[in-house]
Coordinates of C-alpha atoms and ligand atoms in Angstrom, one line a residue:
X28 CA -9.0 -10.5 -24.5
X29 CA -5.7 -11.8 -25.9
X30 CA -3.6 -12.7 -22.9
X31 CA 0.0 -13.3 -24.0
X32 CA 1.9 -15.6 -21.7
X33 CA 5.6 -15.6 -22.2
X34 CA 7.7 -18.5 -20.8
X35 CA 11.2 -16.9 -20.7
X36 CA 13.1 -20.2 -21.0
X37 CA 13.1 -22.1 -24.3
X38 CA 11.7 -25.4 -23.0
X39 CA 8.8 -26.1 -25.4
X40 CA 7.3 -28.7 -23.1
X41 CA 7.2 -26.3 -20.2
X42 CA 5.7 -23.6 -22.4
X43 CA 2.9 -26.0 -23.4
X44 CA 2.2 -27.1 -19.9
X45 CA 2.1 -23.5 -18.6
X46 CA -0.2 -22.5 -21.5
X47 CA -2.6 -25.3 -20.7
X48 CA -2.7 -24.4 -17.0
X49 CA -3.5 -20.8 -17.8
X50 CA -6.2 -21.8 -20.3
X51 CA -7.9 -24.1 -17.7
X52 CA -8.4 -21.1 -15.3
X53 CA -9.0 -18.3 -17.8
X54 CA -12.4 -16.8 -18.0
X55 CA -14.6 -17.4 -21.1
X56 CA -13.5 -14.7 -23.6
X57 CA -9.9 -14.8 -22.5
X58 CA -7.7 -16.3 -25.2
X59 CA -4.3 -17.5 -23.9
X60 CA -1.4 -17.3 -26.3
X61 CA 1.7 -19.0 -24.9
X62 CA 5.1 -18.2 -26.5
X63 CA 8.8 -18.5 -25.7
X64 CA 11.8 -16.6 -27.0
X65 CA 13.6 -18.0 -30.2
X66 CA 16.9 -17.8 -28.4
X67 CA 17.9 -18.3 -24.8
X68 CA 18.4 -20.8 -21.9
X69 CA 16.3 -24.0 -21.8
X70 CA 15.9 -23.3 -18.1
X71 CA 16.6 -20.3 -15.8
X72 CA 18.6 -21.2 -12.7
X73 CA 20.7 -18.1 -11.9
X74 CA 21.6 -14.5 -12.7
X75 CA 23.3 -15.2 -16.0
X76 CA 20.3 -17.2 -17.3
X77 CA 18.0 -14.4 -16.1
X78 CA 20.0 -11.7 -17.9
X79 CA 19.9 -13.5 -21.2
X80 CA 16.3 -14.5 -20.9
X81 CA 15.3 -10.9 -20.2
X82 CA 16.2 -9.9 -23.8
X83 CA 14.1 -12.7 -25.1
X84 CA 11.2 -11.5 -23.0
X85 CA 11.4 -8.0 -24.6
X86 CA 11.4 -9.5 -28.1
X87 CA 8.3 -11.5 -27.3
X88 CA 6.6 -8.3 -26.0
X89 CA 7.5 -6.6 -29.3
X90 CA 5.8 -9.5 -31.2
X91 CA 2.8 -9.3 -29.0
X92 CA 2.5 -5.5 -29.6
X93 CA 2.4 -6.3 -33.3
X94 CA -0.2 -9.0 -32.8
X95 CA -2.5 -6.9 -30.6
X96 CA -2.0 -8.6 -27.1
X97 CA -4.2 -7.0 -24.4
X98 CA -2.0 -8.1 -21.4
X99 CA 1.2 -10.1 -20.8
X100 CA 2.4 -12.6 -18.2
X101 CA 6.1 -13.3 -17.6
X102 CA 6.0 -17.0 -16.5
X103 CA 9.4 -17.3 -14.7
X104 CA 9.6 -16.8 -11.0
X105 CA 12.5 -14.4 -11.3
X106 CA 10.2 -12.0 -13.3
X107 CA 13.1 -11.5 -15.8
X108 CA 12.8 -8.3 -17.8
X109 CA 9.6 -7.2 -16.1
X110 CA 10.3 -3.5 -15.9
X111 CA 11.8 -3.4 -19.4
X112 CA 8.7 -5.2 -20.7
X113 CA 6.5 -2.6 -19.0
X114 CA 8.3 0.2 -20.8
X115 CA 7.4 -1.4 -24.2
X116 CA 3.6 -1.5 -23.9
X117 CA 0.5 0.2 -22.5
X118 CA -0.9 -3.2 -21.7
X119 CA -0.6 -4.6 -18.2
X120 CA 2.5 -6.9 -17.7
X121 CA 2.5 -9.3 -14.7
X122 CA 5.4 -11.3 -13.4
X123 CA 4.4 -14.6 -11.7
X124 CA 6.5 -13.9 -8.6
X125 CA 4.9 -10.5 -8.1
X126 CA 1.4 -11.9 -8.8
X127 CA 2.0 -14.7 -6.3
X128 CA 3.2 -12.4 -3.6
X129 CA 0.1 -10.1 -4.0
X130 CA -2.4 -13.0 -3.9
X131 CA -0.7 -14.7 -1.0
X132 CA -0.7 -11.5 1.0
X133 CA -4.5 -11.2 0.5
X134 CA -5.2 -14.7 2.0
X135 CA -2.5 -14.9 4.7
X136 CA -0.5 -12.7 7.1
X137 CA 2.7 -14.7 6.4
X138 CA 3.7 -17.0 3.6
X139 CA 6.7 -19.0 2.6
X140 CA 8.1 -19.7 -0.9
X141 CA 9.1 -23.1 -2.1
X142 CA 11.3 -23.0 -5.1
X143 CA 13.6 -25.3 -7.2
X144 CA 17.3 -24.7 -6.5
X145 CA 18.7 -23.0 -3.4
X146 CA 20.9 -20.9 -5.6
X147 CA 17.8 -19.1 -7.1
X148 CA 16.5 -18.3 -3.6
X149 CA 18.4 -15.0 -3.5
X150 CA 16.6 -13.9 -6.7
X151 CA 13.2 -14.3 -4.9
X152 CA 14.7 -12.5 -1.9
X153 CA 15.6 -9.5 -4.1
X154 CA 12.1 -9.5 -5.6
X155 CA 10.5 -9.6 -2.1
X156 CA 12.5 -6.5 -1.2
X157 CA 11.9 -4.7 -4.5
X158 CA 8.2 -5.3 -4.4
X159 CA 7.8 -4.5 -0.7
X160 CA 6.8 -8.0 0.5
X161 CA 9.9 -9.0 2.5
X162 CA 8.0 -8.7 5.8
X163 CA 5.2 -11.0 4.5
X164 CA 7.6 -13.8 3.7
X165 CA 8.8 -16.0 6.5
X166 CA 11.2 -18.2 4.6
X167 CA 12.4 -19.2 1.1
X168 CA 12.9 -22.9 0.9
X169 CA 14.4 -25.0 -2.0
X170 CA 13.3 -28.5 -3.0
X171 CA 16.8 -28.7 -4.5
X172 CA 15.6 -30.0 -7.9
X173 CA 16.9 -28.6 -11.3
X174 CA 14.0 -26.8 -13.1
X175 CA 13.9 -29.3 -15.9
X176 CA 13.3 -32.2 -13.5
X177 CA 9.8 -30.9 -13.4
X178 CA 9.7 -31.9 -17.0
X179 CA 11.9 -35.0 -17.2
X180 CA 11.3 -36.6 -13.7
X181 CA 8.0 -35.2 -12.7
X182 CA 7.0 -37.7 -10.0
X183 CA 10.2 -37.5 -8.0
X184 CA 10.3 -33.7 -8.4
X185 CA 6.7 -33.4 -7.2
X186 CA 7.5 -35.6 -4.1
X187 CA 10.4 -33.3 -3.3
X188 CA 8.2 -30.2 -3.6
X189 CA 5.5 -31.7 -1.4
X190 CA 8.0 -32.7 1.3
X191 CA 9.4 -29.2 1.3
X192 CA 5.9 -27.6 1.5
X193 CA 5.1 -29.9 4.4
X194 CA 8.2 -28.7 6.3
X195 CA 7.3 -25.1 5.6
X196 CA 3.7 -25.7 6.9
X197 CA 5.0 -27.3 10.1
X198 CA 8.0 -25.1 10.9
X199 CA 7.5 -21.5 9.4
X200 CA 4.4 -20.3 11.2
X201 CA 2.7 -19.4 7.9
X202 CA -0.8 -19.4 6.4
X203 CA 0.1 -20.1 2.8
X204 CA 2.9 -21.1 0.4
X205 CA 3.9 -19.5 -2.9
X206 CA 5.3 -22.0 -5.5
X207 CA 8.5 -20.7 -6.9
X208 CA 8.7 -21.9 -10.5
X209 CA 6.6 -21.5 -13.7
X210 CA 7.2 -25.2 -14.2
X211 CA 4.9 -25.9 -11.2
X212 CA 1.9 -24.2 -13.0
X213 CA -0.1 -27.5 -13.2
X214 CA 0.8 -28.8 -9.7
X215 CA -1.1 -26.4 -7.4
X216 CA -4.2 -28.5 -6.7
X217 CA -2.2 -31.7 -6.2
X218 CA 0.2 -30.0 -3.8
X219 CA -2.6 -28.3 -1.9
X220 CA -4.4 -31.6 -1.4
X221 CA -1.2 -33.2 -0.1
X222 CA -0.2 -30.3 2.2
X223 CA -3.6 -29.0 3.4
X224 CA -2.9 -25.2 3.4
X225 CA -3.5 -22.7 0.6
X226 CA -1.0 -23.0 -2.2
X227 CA -0.6 -20.0 -4.5
X228 CA 0.8 -20.6 -8.0
X229 CA 2.0 -17.5 -9.9
X230 CA 0.9 -18.3 -13.5
X231 CA -2.8 -18.9 -12.5
X232 CA -2.7 -16.0 -10.1
X233 CA -1.4 -13.7 -12.8
X234 CA -4.1 -14.8 -15.3
X235 CA -6.8 -13.7 -12.8
X236 CA -5.0 -10.4 -12.0
X237 CA -4.5 -9.7 -15.7
X238 CA -8.2 -10.2 -16.3
X239 CA -9.0 -7.9 -13.4
X240 CA -6.7 -5.1 -14.7
X241 CA -8.1 -5.3 -18.2
X242 CA -11.6 -5.5 -16.8
X243 CA -10.8 -2.2 -14.8
X244 CA -9.5 -0.7 -18.1
X245 CA -6.1 -0.2 -16.5
X246 CA -2.7 -0.7 -18.1
X247 CA 0.9 0.2 -17.6
X248 CA 1.4 3.9 -16.9
X249 CA 3.3 5.8 -19.5
X250 CA 3.8 8.7 -17.0
X251 CA 7.3 8.5 -15.4
X252 CA 9.8 5.6 -15.5
X253 CA 7.6 3.2 -17.4
X254 CA 7.2 5.6 -20.4
X255 CA 8.3 4.2 -23.8
X256 CA 12.1 4.0 -24.2
X257 CA 13.7 7.1 -25.5
X258 CA 14.5 6.7 -29.3
X259 CA 18.2 5.9 -29.9
X260 CA 20.4 3.7 -32.1
X261 CA 21.5 0.3 -30.9
X262 CA 24.7 -1.3 -32.4
X263 CA 25.9 -4.8 -33.3
X264 CA 23.3 -7.6 -33.1
X265 CA 21.0 -5.2 -31.3
X266 CA 20.8 -2.8 -34.2
X267 CA 17.3 -4.0 -35.0
X268 CA 16.2 -2.5 -31.7
X269 CA 17.1 1.1 -32.9
X270 CA 14.1 3.4 -32.8
Ligands
5HY9 C1 11.2 -20.5 -13.6 N1 13.4 -20.9 -13.8 O1 10.1 -20.2 -13.1 C2 12.5 -20.3 -12.9 C3 12.4 -21.1 -11.6 C4 13.6 -20.9 -10.7 O2 13.2 -21.7 -16.0 N2 11.4 -21.0 -14.8 C5 12.7 -21.3 -15.0 O3 14.0 -21.9 -10.2 O4 14.1 -19.8 -10.5

């Protein structure tokens, strides 16, 4: 099975680390291919970054369809371009936020989210509402670290994330925590050891869910709103998307 993992930002270091984390947990026979868009923001920290990265995600899906990918993972906690990506393929497409919410709700009655910057908290809130998990989530907390600090200043960033998780554990009345950034893909075990309650990380959760869906022979429905886009012409620098 060719599991195509898309890091929607253009930080090569983060794409590599996310790919390695996914490969470590993938079943034998699952081949992880980790890519990022050619164009876009080096990190995604708000609505504008999200909007631009969503186009890059759809272009990576198109490449994956050409190369025969069996499933896709969008490895940014805002799940940018998720529904657009699902329109472009019959294969399953998983966003790491949605995957994290599903897994956390299977192991706890209430969870909190620990993300990077407080300004992106609203994006997670919108996803909780859109996916029907708002009542499962007690609180969205921010470690107040820029996304690329996870790359450039890992130890200090990790310390901030652990401190924030401990506060959530002690104050939110929860059973689990969902990590709110693809850049935390390789930190789950370290954080769980330090915090002592179940820590759900979206990239690794999505790998297992993708394997389950492919194993069930299930993919994205083409009946209804996720049908392939209607053929039409696109203008300007999107002319190549005309179909
Ligand atoms: C992510 N940004 O997962 C989000 C995290 C965030 O570049 N990869 C990013 O803070 O929203």
